[in-house]
Tab-separated table of C-alpha atoms in Angstrom:
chain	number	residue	atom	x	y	z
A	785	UNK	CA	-35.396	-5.797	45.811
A	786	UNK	CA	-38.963	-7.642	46.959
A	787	UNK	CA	-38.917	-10.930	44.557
A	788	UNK	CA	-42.383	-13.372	44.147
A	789	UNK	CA	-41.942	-16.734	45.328
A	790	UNK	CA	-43.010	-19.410	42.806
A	791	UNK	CA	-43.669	-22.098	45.804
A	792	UNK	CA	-46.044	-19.397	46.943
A	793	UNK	CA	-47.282	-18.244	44.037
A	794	UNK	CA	-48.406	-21.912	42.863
A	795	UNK	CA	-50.649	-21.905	45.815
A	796	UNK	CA	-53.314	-24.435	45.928
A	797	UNK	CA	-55.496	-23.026	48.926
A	798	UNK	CA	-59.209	-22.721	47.859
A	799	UNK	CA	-60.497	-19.096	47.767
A	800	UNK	CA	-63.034	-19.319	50.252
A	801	UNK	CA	-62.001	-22.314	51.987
A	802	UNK	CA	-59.795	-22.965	55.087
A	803	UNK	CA	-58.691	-26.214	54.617
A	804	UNK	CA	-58.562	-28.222	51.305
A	805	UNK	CA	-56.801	-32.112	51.120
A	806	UNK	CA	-55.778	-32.980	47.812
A	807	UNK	CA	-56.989	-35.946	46.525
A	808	UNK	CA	-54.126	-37.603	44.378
A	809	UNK	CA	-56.412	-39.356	41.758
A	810	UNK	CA	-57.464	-35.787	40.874
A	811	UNK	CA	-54.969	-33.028	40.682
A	812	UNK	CA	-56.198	-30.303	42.187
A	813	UNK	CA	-55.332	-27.212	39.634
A	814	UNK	CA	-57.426	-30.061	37.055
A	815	UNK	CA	-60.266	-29.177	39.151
A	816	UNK	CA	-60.079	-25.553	38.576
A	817	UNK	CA	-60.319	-26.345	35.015
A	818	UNK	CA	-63.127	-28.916	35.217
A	819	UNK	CA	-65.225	-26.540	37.250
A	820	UNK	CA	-64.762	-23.774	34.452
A	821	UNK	CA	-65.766	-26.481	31.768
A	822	UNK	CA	-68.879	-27.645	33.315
A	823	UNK	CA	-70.192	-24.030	34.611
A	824	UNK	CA	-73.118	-22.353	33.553
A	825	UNK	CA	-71.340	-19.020	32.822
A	826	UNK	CA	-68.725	-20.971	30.452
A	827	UNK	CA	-71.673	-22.631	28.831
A	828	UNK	CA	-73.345	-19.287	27.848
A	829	UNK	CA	-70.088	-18.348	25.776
A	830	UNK	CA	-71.726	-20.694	23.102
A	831	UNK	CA	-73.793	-17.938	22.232
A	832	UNK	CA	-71.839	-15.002	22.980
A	833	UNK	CA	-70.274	-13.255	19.619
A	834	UNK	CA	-66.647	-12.587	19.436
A	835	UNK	CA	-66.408	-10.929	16.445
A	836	UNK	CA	-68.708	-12.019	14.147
A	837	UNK	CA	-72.498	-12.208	14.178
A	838	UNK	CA	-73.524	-15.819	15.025
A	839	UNK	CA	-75.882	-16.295	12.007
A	840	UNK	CA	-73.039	-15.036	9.676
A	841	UNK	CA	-71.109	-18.488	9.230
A	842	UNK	CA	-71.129	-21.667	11.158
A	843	UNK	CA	-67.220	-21.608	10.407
A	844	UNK	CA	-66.176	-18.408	12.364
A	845	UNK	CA	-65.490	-18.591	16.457
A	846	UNK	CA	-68.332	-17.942	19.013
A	847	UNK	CA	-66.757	-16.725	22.835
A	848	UNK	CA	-66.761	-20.199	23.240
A	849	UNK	CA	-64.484	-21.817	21.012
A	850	UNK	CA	-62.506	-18.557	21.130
A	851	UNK	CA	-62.020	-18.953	25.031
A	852	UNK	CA	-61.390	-23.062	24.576
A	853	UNK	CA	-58.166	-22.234	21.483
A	854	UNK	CA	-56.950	-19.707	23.635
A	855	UNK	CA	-56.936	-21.947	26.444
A	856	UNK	CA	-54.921	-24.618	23.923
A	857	UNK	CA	-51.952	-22.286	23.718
A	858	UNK	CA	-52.148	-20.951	26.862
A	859	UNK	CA	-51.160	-24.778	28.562
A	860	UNK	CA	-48.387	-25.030	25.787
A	861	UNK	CA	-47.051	-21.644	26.929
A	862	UNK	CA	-47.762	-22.616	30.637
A	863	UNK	CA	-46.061	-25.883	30.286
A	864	UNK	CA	-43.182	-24.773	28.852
A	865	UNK	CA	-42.122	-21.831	31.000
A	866	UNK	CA	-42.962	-24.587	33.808
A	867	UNK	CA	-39.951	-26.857	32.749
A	868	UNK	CA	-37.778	-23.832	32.683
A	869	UNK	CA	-39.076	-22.783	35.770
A	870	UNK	CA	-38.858	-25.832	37.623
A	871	UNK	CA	-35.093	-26.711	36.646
A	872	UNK	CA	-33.839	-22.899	36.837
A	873	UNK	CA	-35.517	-23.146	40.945
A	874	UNK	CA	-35.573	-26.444	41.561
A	875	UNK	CA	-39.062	-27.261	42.294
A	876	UNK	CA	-38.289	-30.702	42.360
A	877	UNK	CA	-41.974	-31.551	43.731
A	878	UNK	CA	-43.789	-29.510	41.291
A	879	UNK	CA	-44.835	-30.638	38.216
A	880	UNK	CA	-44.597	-28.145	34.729
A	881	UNK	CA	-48.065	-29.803	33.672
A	882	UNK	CA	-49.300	-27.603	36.710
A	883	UNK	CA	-48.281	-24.511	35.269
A	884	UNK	CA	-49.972	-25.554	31.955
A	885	UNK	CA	-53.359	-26.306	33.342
A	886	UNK	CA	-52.926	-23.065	35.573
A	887	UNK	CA	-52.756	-20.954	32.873
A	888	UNK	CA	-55.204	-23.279	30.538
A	889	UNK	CA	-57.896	-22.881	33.234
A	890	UNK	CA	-57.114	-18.847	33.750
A	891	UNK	CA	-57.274	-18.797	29.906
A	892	UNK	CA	-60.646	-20.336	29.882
A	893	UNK	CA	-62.222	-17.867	32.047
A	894	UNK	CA	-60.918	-14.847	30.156
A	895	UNK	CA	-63.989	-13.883	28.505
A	896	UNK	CA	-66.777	-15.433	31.215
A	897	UNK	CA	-67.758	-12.287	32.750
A	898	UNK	CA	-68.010	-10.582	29.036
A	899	UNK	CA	-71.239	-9.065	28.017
A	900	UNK	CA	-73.345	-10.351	25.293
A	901	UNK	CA	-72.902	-8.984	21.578
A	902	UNK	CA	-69.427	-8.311	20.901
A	903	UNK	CA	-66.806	-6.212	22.131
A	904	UNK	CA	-69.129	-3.104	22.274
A	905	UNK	CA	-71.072	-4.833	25.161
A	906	UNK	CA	-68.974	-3.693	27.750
A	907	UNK	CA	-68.993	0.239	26.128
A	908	UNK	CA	-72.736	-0.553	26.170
A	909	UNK	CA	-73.044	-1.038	29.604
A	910	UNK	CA	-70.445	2.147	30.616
A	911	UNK	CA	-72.240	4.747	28.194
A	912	UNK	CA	-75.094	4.049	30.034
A	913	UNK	CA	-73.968	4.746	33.216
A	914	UNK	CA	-71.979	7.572	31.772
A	915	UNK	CA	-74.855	9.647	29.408
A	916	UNK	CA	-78.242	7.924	30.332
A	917	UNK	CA	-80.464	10.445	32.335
A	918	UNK	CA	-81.176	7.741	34.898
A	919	UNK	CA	-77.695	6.152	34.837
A	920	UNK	CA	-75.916	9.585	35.281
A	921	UNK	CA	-78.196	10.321	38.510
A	922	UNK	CA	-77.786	7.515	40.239
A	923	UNK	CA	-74.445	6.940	40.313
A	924	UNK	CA	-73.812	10.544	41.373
A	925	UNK	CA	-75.202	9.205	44.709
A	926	UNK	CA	-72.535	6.704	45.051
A	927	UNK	CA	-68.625	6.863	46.417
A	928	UNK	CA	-66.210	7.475	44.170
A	929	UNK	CA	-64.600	4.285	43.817
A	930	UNK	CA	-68.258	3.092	43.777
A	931	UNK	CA	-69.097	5.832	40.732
A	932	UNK	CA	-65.800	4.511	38.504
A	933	UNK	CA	-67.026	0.772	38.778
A	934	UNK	CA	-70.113	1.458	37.200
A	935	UNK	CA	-69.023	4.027	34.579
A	936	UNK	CA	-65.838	2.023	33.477
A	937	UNK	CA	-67.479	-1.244	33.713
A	938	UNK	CA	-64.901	-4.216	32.924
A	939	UNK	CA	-65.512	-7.484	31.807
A	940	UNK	CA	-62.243	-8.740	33.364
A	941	UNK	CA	-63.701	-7.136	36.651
A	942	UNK	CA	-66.984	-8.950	36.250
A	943	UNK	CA	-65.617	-12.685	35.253
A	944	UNK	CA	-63.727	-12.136	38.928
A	945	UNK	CA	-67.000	-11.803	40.304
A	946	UNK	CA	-68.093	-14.402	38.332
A	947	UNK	CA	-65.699	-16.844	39.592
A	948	UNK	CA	-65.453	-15.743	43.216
A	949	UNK	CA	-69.085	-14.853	43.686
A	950	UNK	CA	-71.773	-15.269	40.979
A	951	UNK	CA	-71.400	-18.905	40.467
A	952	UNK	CA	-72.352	-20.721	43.226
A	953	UNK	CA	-73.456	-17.820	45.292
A	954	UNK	CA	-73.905	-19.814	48.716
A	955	UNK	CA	-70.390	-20.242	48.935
A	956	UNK	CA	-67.763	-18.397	50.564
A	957	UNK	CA	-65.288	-17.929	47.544
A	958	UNK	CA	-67.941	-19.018	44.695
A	959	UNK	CA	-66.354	-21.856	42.309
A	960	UNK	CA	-63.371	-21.965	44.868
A	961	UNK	CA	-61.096	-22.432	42.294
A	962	UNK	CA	-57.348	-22.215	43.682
A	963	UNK	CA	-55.653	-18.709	43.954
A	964	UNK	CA	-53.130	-19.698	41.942
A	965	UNK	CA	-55.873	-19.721	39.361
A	966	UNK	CA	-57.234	-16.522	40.529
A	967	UNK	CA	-54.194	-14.810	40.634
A	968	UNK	CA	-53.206	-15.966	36.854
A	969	UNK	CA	-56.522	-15.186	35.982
A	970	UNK	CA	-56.523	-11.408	36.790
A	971	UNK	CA	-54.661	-9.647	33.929
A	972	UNK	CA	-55.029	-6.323	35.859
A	973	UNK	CA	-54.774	-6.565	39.579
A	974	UNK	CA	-56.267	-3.377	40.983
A	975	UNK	CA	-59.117	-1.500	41.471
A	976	UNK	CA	-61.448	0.840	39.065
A	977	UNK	CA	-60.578	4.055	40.773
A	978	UNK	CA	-56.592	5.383	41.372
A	979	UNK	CA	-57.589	8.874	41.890
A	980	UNK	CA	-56.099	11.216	39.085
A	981	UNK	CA	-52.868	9.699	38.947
A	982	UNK	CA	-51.384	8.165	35.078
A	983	UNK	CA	-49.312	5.040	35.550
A	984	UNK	CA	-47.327	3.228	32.465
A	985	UNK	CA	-48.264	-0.003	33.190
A	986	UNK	CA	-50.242	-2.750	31.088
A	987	UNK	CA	-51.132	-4.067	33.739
A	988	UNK	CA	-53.155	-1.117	34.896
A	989	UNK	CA	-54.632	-0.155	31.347
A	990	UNK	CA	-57.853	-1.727	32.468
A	991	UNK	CA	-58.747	-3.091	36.216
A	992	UNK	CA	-59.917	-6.383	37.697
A	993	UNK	CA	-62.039	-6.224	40.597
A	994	UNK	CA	-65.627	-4.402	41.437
A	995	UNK	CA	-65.088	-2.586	45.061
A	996	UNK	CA	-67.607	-5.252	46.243
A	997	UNK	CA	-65.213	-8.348	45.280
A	998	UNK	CA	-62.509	-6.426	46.845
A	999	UNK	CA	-61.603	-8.129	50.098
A	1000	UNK	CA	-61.829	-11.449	47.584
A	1001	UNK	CA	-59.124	-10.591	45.552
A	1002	UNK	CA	-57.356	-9.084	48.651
A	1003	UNK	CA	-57.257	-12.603	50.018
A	1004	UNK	CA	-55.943	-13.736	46.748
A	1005	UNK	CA	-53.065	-11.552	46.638
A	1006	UNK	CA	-52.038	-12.254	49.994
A	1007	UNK	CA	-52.109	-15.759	49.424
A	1008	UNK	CA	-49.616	-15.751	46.111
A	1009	UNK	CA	-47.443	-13.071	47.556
A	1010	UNK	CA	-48.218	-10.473	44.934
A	1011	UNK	CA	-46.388	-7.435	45.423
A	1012	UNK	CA	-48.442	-4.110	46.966
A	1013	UNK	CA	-48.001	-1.394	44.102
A	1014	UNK	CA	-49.986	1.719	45.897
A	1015	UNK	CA	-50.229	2.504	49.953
A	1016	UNK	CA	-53.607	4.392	48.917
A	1017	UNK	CA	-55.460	2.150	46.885
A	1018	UNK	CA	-55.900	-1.656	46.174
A	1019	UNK	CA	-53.087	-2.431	43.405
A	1020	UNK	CA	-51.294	-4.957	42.970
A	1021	UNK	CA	-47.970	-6.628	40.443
A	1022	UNK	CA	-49.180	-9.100	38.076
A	1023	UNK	CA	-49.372	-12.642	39.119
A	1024	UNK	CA	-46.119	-13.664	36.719
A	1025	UNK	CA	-48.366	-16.403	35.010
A	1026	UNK	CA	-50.549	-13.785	34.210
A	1027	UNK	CA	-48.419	-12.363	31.268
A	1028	UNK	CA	-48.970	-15.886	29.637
A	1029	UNK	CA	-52.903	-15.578	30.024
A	1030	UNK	CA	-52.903	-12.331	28.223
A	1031	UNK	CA	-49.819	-13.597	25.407
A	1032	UNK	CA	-52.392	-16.448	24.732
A	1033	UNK	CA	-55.108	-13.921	24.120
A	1034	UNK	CA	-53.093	-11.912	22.545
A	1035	UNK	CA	-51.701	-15.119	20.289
A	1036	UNK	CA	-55.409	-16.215	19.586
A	1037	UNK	CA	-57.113	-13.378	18.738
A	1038	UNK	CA	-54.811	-11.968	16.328
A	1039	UNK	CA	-53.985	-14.731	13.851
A	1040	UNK	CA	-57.673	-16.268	14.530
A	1041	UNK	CA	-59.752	-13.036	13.608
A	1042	UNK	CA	-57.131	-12.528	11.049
A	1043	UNK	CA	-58.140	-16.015	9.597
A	1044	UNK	CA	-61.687	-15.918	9.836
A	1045	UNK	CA	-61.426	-12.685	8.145
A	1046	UNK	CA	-60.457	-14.153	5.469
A	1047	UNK	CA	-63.100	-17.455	5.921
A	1048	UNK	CA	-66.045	-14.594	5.357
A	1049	UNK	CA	-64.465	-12.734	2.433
A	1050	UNK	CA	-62.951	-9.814	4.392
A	1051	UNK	CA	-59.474	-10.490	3.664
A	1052	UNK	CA	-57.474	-11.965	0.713
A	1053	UNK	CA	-55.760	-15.654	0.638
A	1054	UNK	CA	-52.742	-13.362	-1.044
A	1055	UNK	CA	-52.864	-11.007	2.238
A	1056	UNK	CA	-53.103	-14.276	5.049
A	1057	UNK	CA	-50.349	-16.246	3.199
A	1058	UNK	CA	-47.906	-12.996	3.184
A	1059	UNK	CA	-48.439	-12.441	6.750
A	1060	UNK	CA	-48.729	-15.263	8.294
A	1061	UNK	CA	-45.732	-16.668	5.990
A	1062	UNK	CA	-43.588	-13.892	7.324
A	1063	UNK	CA	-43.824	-14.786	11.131
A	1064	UNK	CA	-43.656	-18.599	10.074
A	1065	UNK	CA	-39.885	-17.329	8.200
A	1066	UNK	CA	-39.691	-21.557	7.043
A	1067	UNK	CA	-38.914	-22.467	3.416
A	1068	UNK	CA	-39.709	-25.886	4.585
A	1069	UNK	CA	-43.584	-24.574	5.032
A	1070	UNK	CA	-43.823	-23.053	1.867
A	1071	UNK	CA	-42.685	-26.213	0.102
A	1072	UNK	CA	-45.100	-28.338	2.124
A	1073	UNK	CA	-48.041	-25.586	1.089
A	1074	UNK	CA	-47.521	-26.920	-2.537
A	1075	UNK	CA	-48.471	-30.191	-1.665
A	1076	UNK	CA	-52.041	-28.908	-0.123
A	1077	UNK	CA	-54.445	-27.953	-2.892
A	1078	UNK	CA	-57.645	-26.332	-0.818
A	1079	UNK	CA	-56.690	-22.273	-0.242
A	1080	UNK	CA	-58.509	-23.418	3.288
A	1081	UNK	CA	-56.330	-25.826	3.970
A	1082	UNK	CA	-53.721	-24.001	3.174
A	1083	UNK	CA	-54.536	-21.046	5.661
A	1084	UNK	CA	-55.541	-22.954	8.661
A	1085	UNK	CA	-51.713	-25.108	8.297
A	1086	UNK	CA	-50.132	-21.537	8.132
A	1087	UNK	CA	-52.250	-20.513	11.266
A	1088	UNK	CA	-50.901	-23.505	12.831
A	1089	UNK	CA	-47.473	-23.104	11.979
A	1090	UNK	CA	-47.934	-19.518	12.755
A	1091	UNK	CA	-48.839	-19.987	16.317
A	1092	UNK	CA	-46.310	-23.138	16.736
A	1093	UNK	CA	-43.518	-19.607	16.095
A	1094	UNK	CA	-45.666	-17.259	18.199
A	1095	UNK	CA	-45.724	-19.380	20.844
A	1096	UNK	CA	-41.997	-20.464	20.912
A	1097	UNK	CA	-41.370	-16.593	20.772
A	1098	UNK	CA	-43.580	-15.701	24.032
A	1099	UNK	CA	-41.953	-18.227	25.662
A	1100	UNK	CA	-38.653	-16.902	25.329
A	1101	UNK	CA	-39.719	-13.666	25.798
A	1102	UNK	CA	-41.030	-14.712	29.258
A	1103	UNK	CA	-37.681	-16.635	29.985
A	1104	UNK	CA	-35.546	-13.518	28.864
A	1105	UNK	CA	-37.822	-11.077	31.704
A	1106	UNK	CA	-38.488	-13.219	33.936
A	1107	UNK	CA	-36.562	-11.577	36.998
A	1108	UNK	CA	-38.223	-8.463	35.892
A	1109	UNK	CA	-41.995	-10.593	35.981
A	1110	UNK	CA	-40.413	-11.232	39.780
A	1111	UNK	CA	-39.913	-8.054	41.210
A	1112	UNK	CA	-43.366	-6.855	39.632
A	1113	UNK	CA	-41.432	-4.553	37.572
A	1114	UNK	CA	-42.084	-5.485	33.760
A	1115	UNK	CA	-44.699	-3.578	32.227
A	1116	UNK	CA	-45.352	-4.611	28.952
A	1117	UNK	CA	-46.839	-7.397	27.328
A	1118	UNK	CA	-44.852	-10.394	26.593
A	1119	UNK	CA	-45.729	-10.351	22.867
A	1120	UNK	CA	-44.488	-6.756	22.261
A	1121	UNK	CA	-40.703	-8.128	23.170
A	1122	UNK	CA	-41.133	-10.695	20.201
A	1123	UNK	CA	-39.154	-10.752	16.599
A	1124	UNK	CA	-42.519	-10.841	15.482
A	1125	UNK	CA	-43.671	-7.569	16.907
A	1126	UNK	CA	-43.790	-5.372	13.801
A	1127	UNK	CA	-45.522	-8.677	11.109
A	1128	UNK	CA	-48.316	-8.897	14.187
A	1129	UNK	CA	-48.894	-5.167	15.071
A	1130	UNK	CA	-49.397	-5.177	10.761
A	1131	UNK	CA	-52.240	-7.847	11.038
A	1132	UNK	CA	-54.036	-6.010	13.591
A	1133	UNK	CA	-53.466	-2.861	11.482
A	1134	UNK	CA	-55.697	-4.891	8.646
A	1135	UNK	CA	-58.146	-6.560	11.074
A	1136	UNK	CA	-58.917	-3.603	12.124
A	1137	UNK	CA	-60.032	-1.974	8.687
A	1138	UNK	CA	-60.930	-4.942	7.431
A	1139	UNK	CA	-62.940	-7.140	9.953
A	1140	UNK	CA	-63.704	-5.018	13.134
A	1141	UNK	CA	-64.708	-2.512	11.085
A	1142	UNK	CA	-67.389	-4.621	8.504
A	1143	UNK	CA	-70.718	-3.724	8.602
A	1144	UNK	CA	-71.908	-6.771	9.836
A	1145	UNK	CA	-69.622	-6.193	12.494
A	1146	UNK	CA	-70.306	-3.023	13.207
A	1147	UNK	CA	-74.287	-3.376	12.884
A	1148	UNK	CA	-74.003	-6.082	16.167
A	1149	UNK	CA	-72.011	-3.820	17.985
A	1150	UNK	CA	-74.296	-0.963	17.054
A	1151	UNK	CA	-77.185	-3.545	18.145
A	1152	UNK	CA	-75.475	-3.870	21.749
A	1153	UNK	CA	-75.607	-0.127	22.675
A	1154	UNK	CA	-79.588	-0.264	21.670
A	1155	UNK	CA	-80.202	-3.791	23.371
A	1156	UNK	CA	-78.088	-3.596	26.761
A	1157	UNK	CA	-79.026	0.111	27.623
A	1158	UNK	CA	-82.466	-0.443	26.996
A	1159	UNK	CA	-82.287	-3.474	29.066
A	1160	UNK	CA	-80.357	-1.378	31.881
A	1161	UNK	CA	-83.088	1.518	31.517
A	1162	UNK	CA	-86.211	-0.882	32.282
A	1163	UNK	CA	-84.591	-2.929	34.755
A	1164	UNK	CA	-82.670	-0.399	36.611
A	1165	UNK	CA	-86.066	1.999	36.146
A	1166	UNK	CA	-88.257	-1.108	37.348
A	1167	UNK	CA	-85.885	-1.811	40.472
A	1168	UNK	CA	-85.499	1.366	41.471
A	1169	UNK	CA	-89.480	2.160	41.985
A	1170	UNK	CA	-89.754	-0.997	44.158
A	1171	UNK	CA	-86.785	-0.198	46.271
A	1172	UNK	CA	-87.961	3.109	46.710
A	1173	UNK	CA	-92.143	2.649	46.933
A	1174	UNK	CA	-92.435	-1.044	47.691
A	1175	UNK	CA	-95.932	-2.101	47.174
A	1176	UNK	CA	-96.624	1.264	45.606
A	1177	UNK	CA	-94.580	0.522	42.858
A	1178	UNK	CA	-96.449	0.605	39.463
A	1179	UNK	CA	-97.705	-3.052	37.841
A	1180	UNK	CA	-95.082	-2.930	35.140
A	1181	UNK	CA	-92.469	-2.351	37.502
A	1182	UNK	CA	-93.494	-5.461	39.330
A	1183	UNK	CA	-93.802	-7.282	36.616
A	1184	UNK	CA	-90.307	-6.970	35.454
A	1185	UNK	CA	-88.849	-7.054	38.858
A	1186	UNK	CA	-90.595	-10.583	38.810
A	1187	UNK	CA	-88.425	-11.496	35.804
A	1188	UNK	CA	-85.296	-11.009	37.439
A	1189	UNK	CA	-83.731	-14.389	38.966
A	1190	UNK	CA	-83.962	-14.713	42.556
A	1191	UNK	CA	-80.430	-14.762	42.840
A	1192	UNK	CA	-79.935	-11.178	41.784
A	1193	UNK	CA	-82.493	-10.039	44.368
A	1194	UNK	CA	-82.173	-10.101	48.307
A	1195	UNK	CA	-84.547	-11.674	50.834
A	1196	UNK	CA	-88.402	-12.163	49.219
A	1197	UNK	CA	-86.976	-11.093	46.130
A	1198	UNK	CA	-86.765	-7.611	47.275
A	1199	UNK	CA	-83.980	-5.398	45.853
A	1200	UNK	CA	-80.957	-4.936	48.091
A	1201	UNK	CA	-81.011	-1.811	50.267
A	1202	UNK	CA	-77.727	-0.573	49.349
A	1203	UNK	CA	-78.071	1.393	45.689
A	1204	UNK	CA	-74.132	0.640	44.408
A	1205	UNK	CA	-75.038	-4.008	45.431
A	1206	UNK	CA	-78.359	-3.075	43.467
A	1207	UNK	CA	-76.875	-1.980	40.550
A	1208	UNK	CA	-73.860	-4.666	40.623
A	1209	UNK	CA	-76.697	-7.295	40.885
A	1210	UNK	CA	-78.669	-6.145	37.506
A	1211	UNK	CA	-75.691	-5.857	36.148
A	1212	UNK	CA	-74.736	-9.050	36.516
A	1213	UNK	CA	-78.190	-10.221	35.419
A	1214	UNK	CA	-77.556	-8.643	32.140
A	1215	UNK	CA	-73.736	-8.792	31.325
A	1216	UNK	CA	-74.418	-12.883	32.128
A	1217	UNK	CA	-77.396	-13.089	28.985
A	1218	UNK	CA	-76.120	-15.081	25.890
A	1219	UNK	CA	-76.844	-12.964	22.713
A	1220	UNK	CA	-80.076	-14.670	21.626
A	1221	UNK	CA	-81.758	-14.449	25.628
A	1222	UNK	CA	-80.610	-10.358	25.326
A	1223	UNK	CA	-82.384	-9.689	21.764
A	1224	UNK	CA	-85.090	-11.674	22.523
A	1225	UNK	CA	-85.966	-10.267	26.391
A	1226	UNK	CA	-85.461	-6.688	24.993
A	1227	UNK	CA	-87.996	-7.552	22.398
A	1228	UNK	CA	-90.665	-8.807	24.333
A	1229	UNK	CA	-90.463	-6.117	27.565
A	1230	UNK	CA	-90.242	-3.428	24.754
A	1231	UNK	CA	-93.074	-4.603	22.974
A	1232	UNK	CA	-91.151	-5.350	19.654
A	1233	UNK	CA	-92.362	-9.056	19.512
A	1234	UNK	CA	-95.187	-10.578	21.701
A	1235	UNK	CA	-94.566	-13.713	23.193
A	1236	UNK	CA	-97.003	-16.302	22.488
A	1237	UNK	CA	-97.648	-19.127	24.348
């Protein structure tokens, strides 16, 4: 049976580049993650809600900090599996702390190509597409595969293009991070449209790459040695390091929502301590929780010791499938083959009543439909009269055309020819807005607030 090489898989060739000569002062997967830490599009998760409106508490976790804990267990997981890894193969010249920053860096990118305001951005962006007048029309005119992009937009799909493209758009590759980095990076390796057919797969439950970043993550997956998974369309296994991305996602979000939950009043100190108690399964914690007085400081050392179990778990979950991971043949995530399972699937079960379904959570996420599809209607309406009248286009049609950045325009920014690049570019002028730039632009082009000078 076809088996992933790790050697290969660990690949430090540049996306984009041809040649690339390691400089020993600075490793080179340390790069990667540099380059995500000091780019624009990470720096925009600062004001980019996760779950909870911004102006809610200064205590609960923007995209940002979100992305940067989940990044934390992601490089314990990484470096962990890597000593296994190294010893069971013997990769005598690679190093396990390169398998934690792999998966640290993939885990910091997770959520850059996210829209703003919440997890209803992305349903914002696909129900306009999908039931808009305007968006349903125009994307009848596209290809198929073209059509499903749009009306199945992904945020995973869009931080590729991020990363390859979007951020610094004059070169070949974009960041150029490594494609070992790419390849951990993309949870779900295949394209938006796979014709009518149903696979059981998590790693197809969403997809990872727009049809114009294609060829881009075709390069990638050539380069790590991922394993083809359809002769008719672009699908590939899971990069194996991938499963530890997602587990540290999967890790983060759970017991962190299910704590700030309880830092806004959503959630009991009785409910946290039972839960979070049960994964830790440690007599020694609960005598040490006597000695803390604070019912804060008692919840964030059970989150701590919480994930310190999770994260031992995952691991040996990965260590118990790993042939499986291999062969591209396990499809499931890591954390559902945990002893924790059935205590974590329980705290989602209250998150979900509890916290995802608040009002103030709900009212942002109700707020993202109304801000990014009335965004998408006056910028896609705007565009689309230039492309198609030029010169004749009506004054407020130029006018907002002239707010779009040069970069999401062609030549004299004029709108690209081609309708399906056109729409991929406003897109990614509005999925890449912070939450406060996205309130306030709909404001002021919808005549809600006047800007003064």
């Amino acid at each position: 049976m076809q088996k992933m090489d790790w050697r290969k898989l660990l690949s430090k060739k540049r996306l984009g580049r041809t040649e690339y000569k390691e400089k020993p002062s600075r490793p080179v997967f340390q790069i990667d993650f540099d380059r995500i830490i000091f780019s624009s599009a990470f720096r925009r998760l600062q004001d980019k809600t996760q779950v909870f409106p911004l102006a809610e508490s200064d205590y609960v976790r923007t995209r940002l900090t979100h992305s940067l804990e989940t990044s934390c267990i992601g490089r314990s997981l990484g470096t962990i599996i890597g000593k296994y890894i190294i010893e069971k193969h013997a990769l005598n010249d690679v190093h396990a702390s390169d398998f934690g920053t792999i998966v640290a860096t993939a885990c910091l990118a997770h959520d850059i190509g996210n829209p703003p305001l919440g997890h209803s951005g992305e349903d914002a962006i696909r129900h306009w597409f999908k039931h808009s007048a305007s968006g349903r029309k125009l994307v009848n005119r596209l290809s198929k595969a073209q059509k499903a992009d749009l009306m199945n937009f992904e945020g995973n799909a869009q931080g590729f293009r991020v990363l390859s493209r979007l951020q610094y758009p004059d070169n070949i590759g974009g960041m150029q991070l490594t494609c070992a980095t790419l390849g951990a990076y993309t949870k779900y390796p295949r394209e938006s449209y796979m014709g009518e057919s149903i696979i059981k797969d998590k790693s197809v439950k969403k997809w990872g790459f727009f049809q114009n970043d294609k060829d881009l993550f075709k390069e990638v997956a050539n380069e790590v040695g991922l394993i083809p998974k359809s002769t008719k369309y672009a699908r590939w296994c899971r990069h194996p390091l991938a499963y530890l991305v997602e587990a540290a996602d999967d890790v983060t979000y759970t017991v962190i929502d299910f704590e700030d939950g309880y830092r806004v009043g959503y959630i009991t100190y009785d409910i946290v301590h039972d839960y979070l108690s049960s994964i830790i399964n440690n007599s020694e914690v609960e005598d040490k929780l006597k000695e803390i007085s604070g019912e804060k400081e008692k919840i964030e050392y059970l989150r701590a010791k919480a994930i310190n179990k999770l994260i031992t778990e995952v691991s040996d979950s990965f260590k118990r499938n790993e042939d499986a991971i291999l062969q591209g043949e396990f499809k499931e995530a890591l954390i559902s083959k945990i002893d924790s399972k059935a205590n974590l699937n329980k705290i989602i079960e209250i998150s979900q009543k509890k916290v995802y379904s608040s009002r103030n959570v709900l009212e942002i996420e109700a707020a993202g439909f109304g801000v990014l599809g009335g965004l998408l209607e006056e910028f896609v309406s705007a565009v689309e009269d230039v492309a198609r009248k030029g010169d004749r286009a009506s004054q407020k049609s130029k006018k907002l055309l002239s707010l779009v950045p040069a970069q999401f325009l062609e030549e004299e920014n004029k709108p690209c020819k081609e309708l399906y690049v056109r729409l991929l570019q406003l897109i990614d002028f509005i999925a890449g807005m912070t939450d406060s730039y996205a309130v306030s632009l709909y404001k002021k082009i919808s005549g809600i607030s006047i800007p003064r000078g």
